[in-house]
CSV table of C-alpha atoms in Angstrom, one decimal:
chain,number,residue,atom,x,y,z
U,1,MET,CA,2.4,48.3,-24.4
U,2,VAL,CA,5.7,46.7,-23.0
U,3,ASN,CA,6.6,49.4,-20.5
U,4,LYS,CA,2.5,49.0,-18.9
U,5,LEU,CA,3.0,45.0,-18.9
U,6,ALA,CA,6.8,45.5,-16.9
U,7,GLU,CA,4.8,48.0,-14.3
U,8,GLU,CA,2.1,44.9,-14.0
U,9,SER,CA,4.6,42.3,-13.7
U,10,LYS,CA,6.2,44.5,-10.6
U,11,LYS,CA,2.7,43.5,-8.4
U,12,VAL,CA,3.9,40.4,-8.4
U,13,PRO,CA,5.3,39.7,-5.1
U,14,THR,CA,9.1,38.0,-5.9
U,15,PRO,CA,11.9,38.1,-3.2
U,16,VAL,CA,15.1,39.8,-4.4
U,17,ALA,CA,17.3,38.1,-6.3
U,18,ASP,CA,21.3,39.7,-7.2
U,19,GLU,CA,21.9,40.0,-11.0
U,20,GLN,CA,24.2,36.9,-11.0
U,21,ALA,CA,21.6,34.9,-10.1
U,22,VAL,CA,19.3,36.4,-13.1
U,23,ARG,CA,21.4,36.1,-15.5
U,24,ARG,CA,22.2,31.9,-14.3
U,25,GLN,CA,17.6,31.9,-14.6
U,26,VAL,CA,18.2,33.3,-17.8
U,27,ASP,CA,21.1,31.4,-19.4
U,28,GLN,CA,19.3,28.7,-17.7
U,29,GLN,CA,16.3,29.7,-20.1
U,30,HIS,CA,18.5,28.6,-23.6
U,31,LYS,CA,20.6,26.1,-22.3
U,32,LEU,CA,19.6,22.1,-23.0
U,33,TYR,CA,18.7,19.5,-20.0
U,34,LEU,CA,17.1,17.0,-21.9
U,35,SER,CA,19.0,13.5,-23.9
U,36,PRO,CA,18.2,11.2,-25.6
U,37,LYS,CA,17.2,9.5,-22.7
U,38,HIS,CA,14.3,11.9,-21.4
U,39,TYR,CA,13.1,12.0,-25.1
U,40,VAL,CA,12.4,8.3,-25.1
U,41,ALA,CA,10.8,7.9,-21.7
U,42,TYR,CA,8.5,10.7,-22.1
U,43,ILE,CA,7.1,9.5,-25.4
U,44,LEU,CA,6.8,5.8,-24.3
U,45,SER,CA,4.6,7.2,-21.5
U,46,GLY,CA,2.4,8.8,-23.9
U,47,PHE,CA,2.8,6.4,-26.5
U,48,GLY,CA,0.9,3.5,-24.6
U,49,ASP,CA,-2.4,6.1,-23.6
U,50,THR,CA,-2.6,7.4,-27.1
U,51,ASN,CA,-2.7,4.1,-28.4
U,52,TRP,CA,-5.2,3.2,-25.2
U,53,ASN,CA,-6.9,6.2,-25.7
U,54,THR,CA,-8.0,5.6,-29.6
U,55,PHE,CA,-8.9,2.1,-29.0
U,56,SER,CA,-11.1,2.8,-25.7
U,57,LYS,CA,-13.2,4.9,-28.1
U,58,ARG,CA,-14.5,1.3,-28.7
U,59,LEU,CA,-16.2,0.7,-26.4
U,60,PHE,CA,-19.2,2.4,-26.6
U,61,PHE,CA,-19.8,0.2,-29.6
U,62,PHE,CA,-18.7,-3.0,-28.1
U,63,ALA,CA,-21.6,-2.3,-25.4
U,64,THR,CA,-24.5,-1.4,-27.0
U,65,THR,CA,-23.5,-4.6,-29.7
U,66,PHE,CA,-22.6,-7.6,-26.9
U,67,LEU,CA,-23.5,-6.2,-23.4
U,68,LYS,CA,-26.5,-5.0,-24.7
U,69,ILE,CA,-26.8,-2.2,-22.8
U,70,LYS,CA,-29.2,0.8,-24.1
U,71,PRO,CA,-27.7,4.1,-25.7
U,72,GLN,CA,-30.1,5.8,-22.5
U,73,THR,CA,-28.1,3.4,-20.2
U,74,TRP,CA,-25.1,4.0,-21.0
U,75,ALA,CA,-25.7,8.0,-21.5
U,76,THR,CA,-27.3,8.1,-18.1
U,77,ALA,CA,-24.2,6.2,-16.6
U,78,GLU,CA,-21.6,9.0,-18.0
U,79,SER,CA,-24.0,11.6,-16.2
U,80,ILE,CA,-23.4,10.3,-13.2
U,81,SER,CA,-19.8,9.3,-13.7
U,82,ILE,CA,-19.4,13.2,-14.3
U,83,PHE,CA,-21.3,14.7,-11.4
U,84,ALA,CA,-19.4,12.1,-8.9
U,85,ASP,CA,-16.0,12.9,-10.4
U,86,THR,CA,-16.1,16.1,-9.5
U,87,LEU,CA,-15.2,15.5,-5.8
U,88,ASP,CA,-11.8,14.0,-6.5
U,89,ASN,CA,-10.5,17.0,-10.0
U,90,ALA,CA,-11.0,19.7,-7.1
U,91,VAL,CA,-8.9,17.8,-4.6
U,92,SER,CA,-6.0,16.6,-6.9
U,93,GLY,CA,-4.4,19.2,-8.6
U,94,LEU,CA,-4.2,21.0,-4.8
U,95,LEU,CA,-2.5,17.6,-3.7
U,96,ILE,CA,-0.3,17.3,-6.1
U,97,ASP,CA,0.3,20.8,-6.1
U,98,ARG,CA,1.7,20.9,-2.6
U,99,THR,CA,2.7,16.8,-2.2
U,100,ARG,CA,7.3,17.3,-1.6
U,101,THR,CA,8.7,13.4,-2.4
U,102,ARG,CA,11.9,12.1,-3.3
U,103,TRP,CA,11.0,10.6,-6.4
U,104,GLY,CA,9.2,14.8,-6.9
U,105,ARG,CA,6.3,16.1,-7.0
U,106,VAL,CA,5.1,14.9,-9.8
U,107,ARG,CA,6.5,11.2,-10.6
U,108,PRO,CA,4.6,9.8,-7.8
U,109,TYR,CA,1.1,9.9,-9.0
U,110,ILE,CA,2.3,8.3,-12.3
U,111,ILE,CA,2.9,5.0,-10.9
U,112,LEU,CA,0.5,4.8,-7.9
U,113,THR,CA,-2.4,5.4,-9.7
U,114,LEU,CA,-2.0,1.7,-12.8
U,115,PRO,CA,-3.5,-0.5,-9.7
U,116,ILE,CA,-6.8,0.8,-9.9
U,117,TRP,CA,-6.8,1.9,-13.6
U,118,PHE,CA,-6.1,-0.8,-14.6
U,119,PHE,CA,-9.3,-2.6,-13.1
U,120,SER,CA,-11.7,0.4,-13.8
U,121,ALA,CA,-10.4,0.4,-17.9
U,122,PHE,CA,-10.5,-3.6,-18.6
U,123,SER,CA,-13.9,-4.7,-16.3
U,124,PRO,CA,-15.9,-3.0,-18.5
U,125,TRP,CA,-14.7,-5.4,-21.7
U,126,ILE,CA,-14.7,-9.3,-19.3
U,127,MET,CA,-18.4,-8.4,-18.3
U,128,PRO,CA,-20.6,-11.5,-18.8
U,129,GLY,CA,-23.8,-10.9,-21.5
U,130,GLY,CA,-27.4,-11.0,-20.2
U,131,MET,CA,-27.2,-8.3,-17.6
U,132,SER,CA,-30.1,-6.3,-16.8
U,133,GLN,CA,-30.2,-2.7,-17.6
U,134,THR,CA,-30.3,-1.6,-14.1
U,135,ALA,CA,-26.7,-3.9,-13.6
U,136,LEU,CA,-25.2,-2.7,-16.4
U,137,LEU,CA,-26.2,1.2,-15.4
U,138,PHE,CA,-24.6,0.2,-11.7
U,139,TRP,CA,-21.4,-1.0,-12.6
U,140,PHE,CA,-20.5,1.2,-15.6
U,141,VAL,CA,-21.3,4.0,-13.4
U,142,ALA,CA,-18.6,2.4,-11.0
U,143,PHE,CA,-16.2,1.8,-13.7
U,144,ASN,CA,-16.6,5.5,-14.6
U,145,TYR,CA,-16.2,7.0,-11.5
U,146,ILE,CA,-13.2,4.2,-10.4
U,147,GLY,CA,-11.1,5.1,-13.5
U,148,SER,CA,-12.3,8.7,-13.1
U,149,ILE,CA,-10.2,9.0,-9.4
U,150,ALA,CA,-7.0,7.2,-11.2
U,151,ASN,CA,-6.9,10.0,-14.2
U,152,SER,CA,-7.7,12.7,-11.3
U,153,PHE,CA,-4.1,12.0,-10.5
U,154,TYR,CA,-2.6,10.7,-13.3
U,155,ASN,CA,-4.1,12.7,-16.2
U,156,THR,CA,-2.9,16.0,-14.3
U,157,SER,CA,0.2,13.9,-13.4
U,158,TYR,CA,1.7,13.3,-16.9
U,159,GLN,CA,0.5,16.6,-18.1
U,160,ILE,CA,2.4,18.6,-15.7
U,161,ILE,CA,5.5,17.0,-15.6
U,162,LEU,CA,6.0,17.7,-19.8
U,163,PHE,CA,6.7,21.2,-17.8
U,164,ASN,CA,9.3,20.7,-15.3
U,165,LEU,CA,11.7,18.9,-17.4
U,166,THR,CA,13.3,21.8,-18.4
U,167,PRO,CA,13.1,25.2,-17.9
U,168,ASN,CA,14.2,26.0,-21.8
U,169,VAL,CA,10.4,27.0,-23.9
U,170,ALA,CA,12.5,26.0,-26.8
U,171,GLU,CA,13.3,22.5,-25.4
U,172,ARG,CA,9.9,22.2,-24.4
U,173,ASN,CA,8.5,23.4,-27.4
U,174,ARG,CA,10.9,20.7,-29.6
U,175,LEU,CA,9.6,17.7,-26.5
U,176,ILE,CA,6.4,18.9,-27.4
U,177,ALA,CA,6.4,18.6,-31.5
U,178,THR,CA,8.8,15.1,-31.0
U,179,ASP,CA,6.1,13.3,-29.0
U,180,ALA,CA,3.1,14.6,-31.5
U,181,TYR,CA,5.3,12.9,-33.7
U,182,ALA,CA,5.6,9.6,-32.2
U,183,ASP,CA,2.0,10.3,-31.4
U,184,LEU,CA,1.1,9.5,-34.7
U,185,ALA,CA,1.6,5.8,-34.5
U,186,GLY,CA,-0.7,6.1,-31.4
U,187,VAL,CA,-3.3,6.2,-32.9
U,188,TRP,CA,-1.9,4.7,-36.3
U,189,LEU,CA,-1.6,1.6,-34.4
U,190,PRO,CA,-5.1,0.9,-33.4
U,191,SER,CA,-7.1,2.0,-36.3
U,192,LEU,CA,-5.1,-1.8,-37.6
U,193,PHE,CA,-7.7,-3.5,-34.8
U,194,PRO,CA,-10.7,-3.8,-37.5
U,195,PHE,CA,-8.6,-5.9,-39.4
U,196,PHE,CA,-8.6,-8.6,-37.4
U,197,VAL,CA,-12.3,-7.9,-36.6
U,198,ASP,CA,-12.8,-8.3,-40.5
U,199,PHE,CA,-10.2,-11.1,-42.0
U,200,LEU,CA,-9.8,-13.4,-38.8
U,201,PRO,CA,-12.0,-16.6,-39.2
U,202,ARG,CA,-15.2,-16.3,-38.6
U,203,THR,CA,-15.4,-18.9,-36.1
U,204,ILE,CA,-14.1,-16.8,-33.5
U,205,PRO,CA,-16.7,-14.2,-32.0
U,206,THR,CA,-16.4,-11.1,-32.4
U,207,ARG,CA,-16.6,-10.0,-28.8
U,208,TYR,CA,-13.0,-12.1,-28.6
U,209,ILE,CA,-11.3,-9.9,-30.8
U,210,TYR,CA,-12.0,-6.7,-29.2
U,211,MET,CA,-11.1,-8.5,-25.7
U,212,GLY,CA,-8.1,-8.9,-27.4
U,213,GLY,CA,-7.6,-5.7,-28.4
U,214,ALA,CA,-8.2,-4.6,-25.0
U,215,PHE,CA,-5.3,-6.6,-23.0
U,216,PHE,CA,-2.9,-6.1,-25.6
U,217,PHE,CA,-3.1,-1.9,-25.0
U,218,ILE,CA,-3.7,-1.9,-21.9
U,219,ALA,CA,-0.6,-4.4,-21.0
U,220,CYS,CA,1.8,-1.5,-23.3
U,221,VAL,CA,0.1,1.5,-20.5
U,222,ILE,CA,1.5,-0.3,-17.5
U,223,ILE,CA,4.7,-1.4,-19.0
U,224,PHE,CA,5.1,2.8,-20.9
U,225,ARG,CA,4.1,4.5,-17.6
U,226,THR,CA,6.5,2.8,-15.5
U,227,TYR,CA,9.0,2.9,-17.5
U,228,GLY,CA,8.9,7.1,-17.6
U,229,PHE,CA,8.6,7.0,-13.8
U,230,PHE,CA,12.0,5.8,-13.6
U,231,THR,CA,13.6,7.6,-15.9
U,232,LEU,CA,11.5,11.0,-16.3
U,233,LYS,CA,13.5,13.7,-13.4
U,234,GLU,CA,11.6,17.2,-12.3
U,235,ARG,CA,14.1,19.7,-12.8
U,236,MET,CA,12.2,23.0,-12.4
U,237,PRO,CA,12.3,25.8,-9.4
U,238,LEU,CA,9.3,25.2,-6.9
U,239,ALA,CA,8.2,27.1,-4.3
U,240,SER,CA,9.2,26.3,-0.9
U,241,ARG,CA,6.7,24.9,2.0
U,242,ASP,CA,6.8,28.4,3.4
U,243,GLU,CA,5.7,29.7,0.3
U,244,MET,CA,3.0,27.8,-0.7
U,245,LYS,CA,1.8,28.4,3.1
U,246,GLN,CA,2.0,32.1,2.3
U,247,MET,CA,0.5,31.3,-0.8
U,248,GLY,CA,-2.6,29.5,0.9
U,249,LEU,CA,-5.5,27.5,-0.2
U,250,VAL,CA,-7.9,30.7,-0.5
U,251,LYS,CA,-5.9,32.9,-2.2
U,252,THR,CA,-4.8,29.8,-4.6
U,253,ILE,CA,-8.2,29.4,-6.4
U,254,LYS,CA,-8.7,33.4,-5.9
U,255,THR,CA,-5.5,33.2,-8.9
U,256,VAL,CA,-6.5,30.5,-10.8
U,257,GLY,CA,-10.1,31.3,-11.0
U,258,THR,CA,-9.5,34.9,-12.0
U,259,CYS,CA,-7.1,33.4,-14.7
U,260,ARG,CA,-8.2,34.6,-18.1
U,261,PRO,CA,-6.1,32.5,-20.2
U,262,MET,CA,-7.3,29.4,-18.2
U,263,TRP,CA,-11.0,30.0,-19.2
U,264,VAL,CA,-9.6,31.0,-22.4
U,265,LEU,CA,-8.5,27.1,-22.5
U,266,LEU,CA,-11.2,25.9,-21.0
U,267,ALA,CA,-13.3,27.0,-23.5
U,268,LYS,CA,-11.8,25.1,-25.9
U,269,ASN,CA,-11.2,22.5,-24.3
U,270,PHE,CA,-14.6,21.9,-23.8
U,271,PHE,CA,-15.5,22.2,-28.2
U,272,ALA,CA,-13.6,19.0,-28.1
U,273,VAL,CA,-16.9,17.7,-27.6
U,274,GLY,CA,-17.5,18.8,-31.4
U,275,LYS,CA,-14.5,16.1,-32.4
U,276,GLY,CA,-15.9,13.7,-29.6
U,277,THR,CA,-18.8,12.8,-30.3
U,278,GLY,CA,-18.1,12.3,-34.2
U,279,THR,CA,-15.1,10.5,-32.8
U,280,MET,CA,-17.6,7.9,-31.0
U,281,VAL,CA,-19.7,6.9,-34.0
U,282,GLU,CA,-16.8,6.2,-36.1
U,283,ASP,CA,-17.4,2.0,-36.2
U,284,TYR,CA,-21.1,2.9,-36.4
U,285,PHE,CA,-20.2,4.7,-39.8
U,286,TRP,CA,-17.6,2.5,-41.2
U,287,LEU,CA,-19.4,-0.5,-41.0
U,288,ASN,CA,-22.9,0.3,-42.1
U,289,CYS,CA,-22.5,3.5,-43.9
U,290,MET,CA,-19.0,1.8,-45.6
U,291,GLY,CA,-20.3,-1.8,-45.1
U,292,LYS,CA,-16.8,-2.9,-43.1
U,293,LEU,CA,-14.8,-1.1,-40.5
U,294,SER,CA,-11.9,-2.2,-42.0
U,295,ILE,CA,-12.7,1.1,-44.9
U,296,GLY,CA,-11.6,2.9,-41.6
U,297,THR,CA,-8.3,1.6,-41.2
U,298,ILE,CA,-7.4,1.7,-45.1
U,299,ALA,CA,-8.7,5.9,-45.2
U,300,GLY,CA,-6.4,6.5,-42.1
U,301,LEU,CA,-3.1,5.1,-43.8
U,302,PHE,CA,-3.8,8.1,-46.1
U,303,THR,CA,-5.6,10.4,-43.4
U,304,GLY,CA,-2.5,10.6,-41.5
U,305,LEU,CA,0.0,11.1,-43.8
U,306,PRO,CA,-0.2,14.9,-43.7
U,307,SER,CA,0.5,15.0,-40.3
U,308,TYR,CA,3.9,13.6,-40.8
U,309,PHE,CA,4.8,16.1,-43.0
U,310,VAL,CA,3.4,19.0,-41.5
U,311,LEU,CA,4.6,18.9,-37.7
U,312,PRO,CA,8.5,19.0,-38.5
U,313,LEU,CA,7.4,23.1,-39.4
U,314,ALA,CA,5.1,23.5,-36.1
U,315,PRO,CA,8.0,24.7,-34.0
U,316,LYS,CA,9.0,27.2,-37.2
U,317,LEU,CA,5.5,28.7,-37.6
U,318,THR,CA,5.0,29.4,-34.0
U,319,ARG,CA,8.6,31.6,-34.3
U,320,LYS,CA,6.5,32.9,-37.5
U,321,PHE,CA,3.3,33.6,-36.7
U,322,GLY,CA,3.4,33.2,-33.0
U,323,LEU,CA,1.8,29.9,-31.0
U,324,ARG,CA,-1.4,31.4,-30.9
U,325,ASN,CA,-2.1,32.2,-34.2
U,326,LEU,CA,-1.0,29.4,-35.5
U,327,ALA,CA,-3.7,27.2,-33.2
U,328,VAL,CA,-6.6,29.2,-34.8
U,329,GLY,CA,-5.7,29.2,-37.7
U,330,SER,CA,-5.5,25.4,-37.7
U,331,TYR,CA,-8.9,25.0,-35.9
U,332,MET,CA,-10.5,26.8,-38.3
U,333,PHE,CA,-9.0,24.9,-41.8
U,334,CYS,CA,-10.3,21.8,-40.4
U,335,GLY,CA,-14.0,22.9,-39.4
U,336,ILE,CA,-14.3,24.5,-42.2
U,337,CYS,CA,-13.1,21.4,-44.2
U,338,TYR,CA,-15.4,19.5,-42.0
U,339,PHE,CA,-18.5,21.5,-42.7
U,340,ILE,CA,-17.7,21.0,-46.6
U,341,MET,CA,-17.8,17.7,-46.2
U,342,TRP,CA,-21.2,17.0,-44.7
U,343,LEU,CA,-22.3,19.3,-47.0
U,344,VAL,CA,-21.3,16.7,-50.2
U,345,GLY,CA,-22.3,13.9,-47.9
U,346,TYR,CA,-20.8,10.4,-48.3
U,347,HIS,CA,-22.3,8.8,-51.2
U,348,PRO,CA,-21.9,11.6,-53.8
U,349,THR,CA,-22.0,8.7,-56.6
U,350,ASP,CA,-23.0,5.1,-57.1
U,351,SER,CA,-19.7,4.2,-57.5
U,352,PHE,CA,-18.1,2.4,-54.2
U,353,ILE,CA,-14.4,2.7,-55.2
U,354,LEU,CA,-15.2,6.4,-56.1
U,355,ASN,CA,-16.9,6.8,-52.6
U,356,VAL,CA,-14.2,5.6,-50.8
U,357,ILE,CA,-11.4,7.5,-52.9
U,358,TRP,CA,-14.1,10.9,-52.1
U,359,ILE,CA,-13.9,10.1,-48.1
U,360,VAL,CA,-10.3,9.4,-47.9
U,361,ILE,CA,-9.1,12.8,-49.7
U,362,ALA,CA,-12.3,14.5,-47.9
U,363,LEU,CA,-10.6,13.6,-44.8
U,364,THR,CA,-7.2,14.2,-45.4
U,365,PHE,CA,-7.6,17.6,-45.3
U,366,CYS,CA,-10.0,17.7,-42.8
U,367,GLY,CA,-7.0,16.2,-40.5
U,368,ALA,CA,-4.1,18.1,-42.1
U,369,LEU,CA,-3.7,20.1,-39.2
U,370,ASN,CA,-4.3,17.8,-36.6
U,371,SER,CA,-0.5,17.5,-35.6
U,372,ILE,CA,0.2,21.0,-35.7
U,373,GLN,CA,-3.7,21.4,-33.1
U,374,ARG,CA,-2.2,19.1,-30.9
U,375,TYR,CA,1.3,20.7,-31.2
U,376,CYS,CA,0.1,24.2,-30.4
U,377,SER,CA,-2.9,22.6,-27.4
U,378,THR,CA,-0.1,21.0,-25.3
U,379,ALA,CA,2.3,24.6,-25.8
U,380,LEU,CA,-0.7,26.8,-25.1
U,381,ASN,CA,-0.8,24.8,-21.3
U,382,GLY,CA,2.6,25.6,-20.9
U,383,ASP,CA,2.5,29.3,-21.5
U,384,LEU,CA,-0.9,29.2,-19.5
U,385,TYR,CA,1.2,27.9,-16.4
U,386,ASP,CA,4.5,29.9,-16.9
U,387,TYR,CA,1.6,33.0,-17.1
U,388,VAL,CA,0.3,32.1,-13.6
U,389,GLU,CA,4.2,31.5,-12.0
U,390,TRP,CA,4.4,34.9,-13.1
U,391,LYS,CA,1.2,36.5,-11.6
U,392,SER,CA,1.7,34.4,-8.3
U,393,GLY,CA,5.1,33.9,-7.9
U,394,VAL,CA,4.1,30.4,-7.4
U,395,ARG,CA,3.8,27.2,-9.7
U,396,ASN,CA,0.0,25.7,-9.4
U,397,GLU,CA,0.0,23.8,-12.5
U,398,ALA,CA,-1.8,21.0,-10.6
U,399,THR,CA,-4.5,23.1,-9.4
U,400,ILE,CA,-4.5,24.5,-13.1
U,401,ALA,CA,-4.1,21.0,-14.7
U,402,ALA,CA,-6.9,19.3,-13.0
U,403,ALA,CA,-9.4,21.6,-13.7
U,404,MET,CA,-9.0,21.6,-17.1
U,405,GLY,CA,-8.6,17.7,-17.1
U,406,TYR,CA,-12.5,18.4,-15.4
U,407,ILE,CA,-13.4,20.1,-18.8
U,408,THR,CA,-11.5,17.9,-21.0
U,409,GLY,CA,-13.3,14.6,-19.0
U,410,LEU,CA,-17.0,16.4,-19.1
U,411,SER,CA,-16.7,16.9,-23.4
U,412,THR,CA,-15.8,13.3,-23.5
U,413,ILE,CA,-18.9,12.5,-21.2
U,414,VAL,CA,-21.0,15.0,-23.3
U,415,SER,CA,-19.6,13.7,-26.2
U,416,LYS,CA,-20.5,10.4,-25.1
U,417,ILE,CA,-23.9,11.9,-23.3
U,418,ILE,CA,-25.1,12.8,-27.2
U,419,SER,CA,-23.4,9.8,-29.3
U,420,GLY,CA,-26.1,7.7,-27.5
U,421,PHE,CA,-28.9,9.8,-27.4
U,422,VAL,CA,-28.2,10.0,-30.8
U,423,ILE,CA,-28.0,6.3,-31.5
U,424,GLY,CA,-30.7,5.5,-29.4
U,425,ALA,CA,-32.9,8.2,-31.8
U,426,ILE,CA,-32.4,6.5,-35.2
U,427,HIS,CA,-33.4,3.7,-33.4
U,428,TYR,CA,-30.1,1.2,-34.2
U,429,GLN,CA,-30.1,-2.3,-33.3
U,430,PRO,CA,-27.2,-3.8,-34.2
U,431,LEU,CA,-27.6,-7.6,-35.9
U,432,LEU,CA,-25.3,-10.0,-35.0
U,433,ASP,CA,-25.3,-13.6,-37.5
U,434,ALA,CA,-25.3,-17.0,-35.5
U,435,ASN,CA,-21.4,-16.8,-35.0
U,436,GLY,CA,-21.9,-13.6,-33.4
U,437,VAL,CA,-20.5,-12.0,-36.2
U,438,ILE,CA,-21.9,-8.1,-37.1
U,439,ILE,CA,-23.7,-7.1,-40.2
U,440,PRO,CA,-24.0,-3.7,-41.5
U,441,GLN,CA,-27.2,-1.7,-41.8
U,442,THR,CA,-29.5,-0.4,-44.5
U,443,ASP,CA,-31.6,1.9,-43.8
U,444,PRO,CA,-31.1,5.1,-45.7
U,445,HIS,CA,-32.2,7.7,-42.9
U,446,MET,CA,-30.2,5.5,-40.4
U,447,LEU,CA,-27.3,6.0,-42.4
U,448,SER,CA,-27.7,9.9,-43.1
U,449,GLY,CA,-28.4,10.4,-39.1
U,450,ILE,CA,-25.3,8.4,-38.8
U,451,TRP,CA,-23.3,10.5,-41.0
U,452,ALA,CA,-24.5,13.8,-39.6
U,453,VAL,CA,-22.4,13.0,-36.5
U,454,PHE,CA,-19.6,12.0,-38.0
U,455,ALA,CA,-19.5,14.9,-39.7
U,456,LEU,CA,-20.9,17.6,-38.5
U,457,ALA,CA,-20.2,17.9,-35.2
U,458,PRO,CA,-16.5,17.7,-35.5
U,459,ALA,CA,-17.2,20.8,-37.9
U,460,ILE,CA,-18.7,22.8,-34.8
U,461,GLY,CA,-16.4,21.7,-32.6
U,462,ARG,CA,-13.0,22.6,-34.4
U,463,PHE,CA,-14.4,26.1,-35.6
U,464,MET,CA,-15.9,26.9,-32.1
U,465,LYS,CA,-12.0,26.1,-30.8
U,466,GLY,CA,-11.0,28.8,-33.5
U,467,VAL,CA,-13.0,31.5,-32.0
U,468,SER,CA,-12.5,30.5,-28.5
U,469,LEU,CA,-8.2,31.3,-28.7
U,470,LEU,CA,-8.7,34.6,-30.2
U,471,PHE,CA,-9.4,35.2,-26.9
U,472,PHE,CA,-5.8,34.3,-25.4
U,473,ASN,CA,-3.7,36.6,-24.5
U,474,VAL,CA,-0.3,35.1,-23.7
U,475,HIS,CA,0.8,36.6,-26.5
U,476,GLY,CA,3.4,38.7,-28.8
U,477,LYS,CA,5.0,41.6,-26.1
U,478,THR,CA,3.1,40.2,-23.2
U,479,ARG,CA,4.5,37.0,-23.2
U,480,ASP,CA,8.1,38.2,-23.8
U,481,VAL,CA,7.9,40.4,-20.6
U,482,MET,CA,6.7,37.1,-19.1
U,483,MET,CA,9.9,35.7,-20.1
U,484,GLN,CA,11.6,38.5,-18.6
U,485,ASP,CA,10.2,38.6,-15.2
U,486,LEU,CA,9.8,35.1,-15.2
U,487,ALA,CA,13.8,34.9,-15.4
U,488,ARG,CA,13.8,37.0,-12.1
U,489,ILE,CA,11.5,35.0,-9.9
U,490,ARG,CA,13.0,31.8,-10.5
U,491,ALA,CA,16.4,33.8,-9.9
U,492,ALA,CA,15.0,34.4,-6.2
U,493,LYS,CA,14.4,31.1,-5.3
U,494,ILE,CA,18.1,30.2,-5.2
U,495,ILE,CA,17.7,26.4,-6.8
U,496,ASP,CA,20.4,25.2,-9.4
U,497,THR,CA,19.9,22.3,-11.7
U,498,GLU,CA,23.7,22.2,-12.7
U,499,PRO,CA,24.9,19.8,-9.0
U,500,SER,CA,22.1,17.4,-9.9
U,501,GLU,CA,23.0,17.1,-13.6
U,502,SER,CA,26.0,16.7,-12.9
U,503,ALA,CA,25.4,13.8,-9.7
U,504,GLU,CA,22.8,12.1,-12.6
U,505,GLN,CA,26.2,11.8,-15.0
U,506,ALA,CA,28.3,10.6,-12.6
C-alpha cells in the first residue's frame, strides 16, 4: 500500500532538490517557530471574532422582536444574499493565492477588510423602527452582501494564515488546541449578555441593551484583528510567480475541483446547518420554554465545563486514534446525545428546578466534545491543504478556503432560512410590555415547535457530519507518505526561514 502511494506521489511535477535541502526541510517539520507572542496574537485575532459570531446569532431575535421584520422577509433577504455572494467567493481565493506583498500573501486582507465589515455588522442594530417590510428587505440584503464581500476575503485569510505560521504540523496542532481552548471564553463571554437583559433596570428598553452589546463585541473584533496583523508572520515556502503562472487558472480549478478530501469537508461543513438552526432559536427557547433568557447563561456555566478537561487531551487522542477517527467519533457521540434529549423532552416533570437541572445535564453531554470537534475541524483543513500541495506541488489554500467558506456561509444562510420559516410556521408573535420589555409566550404548540428545532436539528446535523468524514482519505499510511514527499517538494523551492528568524530576533 505504501509503495503504491509513493508511486502516485511521483506523478507530482516536483523540481529536483539535493539531499541536504531535503534534510533541512525534514528538520523544519520538527523545529519550533512560534513564541508565546505568536500564540497570543493568533488567539486574540480570533478571540474577537468568536465573541462576535456568538453574539451576532441574536440578530434574528433582535430583528424580529424590535424591527418587526417578518420571518419570511428575513428568509428572503438571506436567500438573495447567498446567491449574490457567489461571485466574490469565487474570486477571493484566486486573488489571495496570487497575492505577493511586503506584508505577506495573507496578512493584508486581515486589516483591509475591517472598514466595510464594521459598516455591515453594526448597521442592522441601529436601524430605526417602523420601517416597511420592503425597506427592511432592501437594507438587510445590502448589509448582508456588503458583509459577505469583507468576509469572503477575511475569513479565507484568517483560516489559512494558521497553516502558514509554521511548517511543523505538531506545533500547528498545539496552536489549534490552544486556540480552541481560548475560544471557550469566546463562547462564554457573550453568554453573560442575557443577565443584562434580565437584571438591568426595567426602565431601560431591551433594544438599547442589545445595541450596547453589539457595539462592545464589534470593538473587540477591530482591536484584536489589528494586533494580529502587526504581530503574526507567514513562514511557509510558497510557489514563485513563475510556478503560479505554470499552474494556471484552469489547472488550479481542476486540481481543487477533483480533490476528494475537499468535497468531504464541504459536505461536513454544510451539515453545520443542523447545529446552526438550533442555535438560531436559542433565545426563543430560553425565553419562552424556560421563562428567562438568563437560564441559558446559567446552563452555559455548566455545559462548557467538560471542554476545559477534554480539549487538552486532543493532541494525544489524535496520535492514538488518528485525526479523522477522532472527529467521526466526537460528532456521532454528540448527535446521539441530542437525539436522546429530544426524545425525553424539555419538560419531563412539573418541577421548574428539576427541569432546569435536566436541561443542563442533557446539554452538558451534547456539548461535551464540542471543543474536540473545533480542534479536529481546523486540523483536518491543514491536512487538506497539505494534500493539495502534495498532488500539485503548489499551495492553493485560499482557493480551497474560499470554497469551504462559501459552503459554511451557505449552511449559515440555510440555518437562518429554516429558522425564519419555522418561527413563521408556529405563528410566533413577540410580546412587549409598555416599557418595551419582552414577555414569554405560553402556547404549548408553539413551545413544542421551538423545542423540536432546538434539539432535533443539531442531532441530525452532528450525525451527518460524522458520516461524511468517514470518506476523508488523508489518513493513516496515506498521510505518512504525504508528509515525507512534502519535505522533498518544499526543499526544491530552496526557501529557508532561518535568516528571517534571526532578523526578527535581532
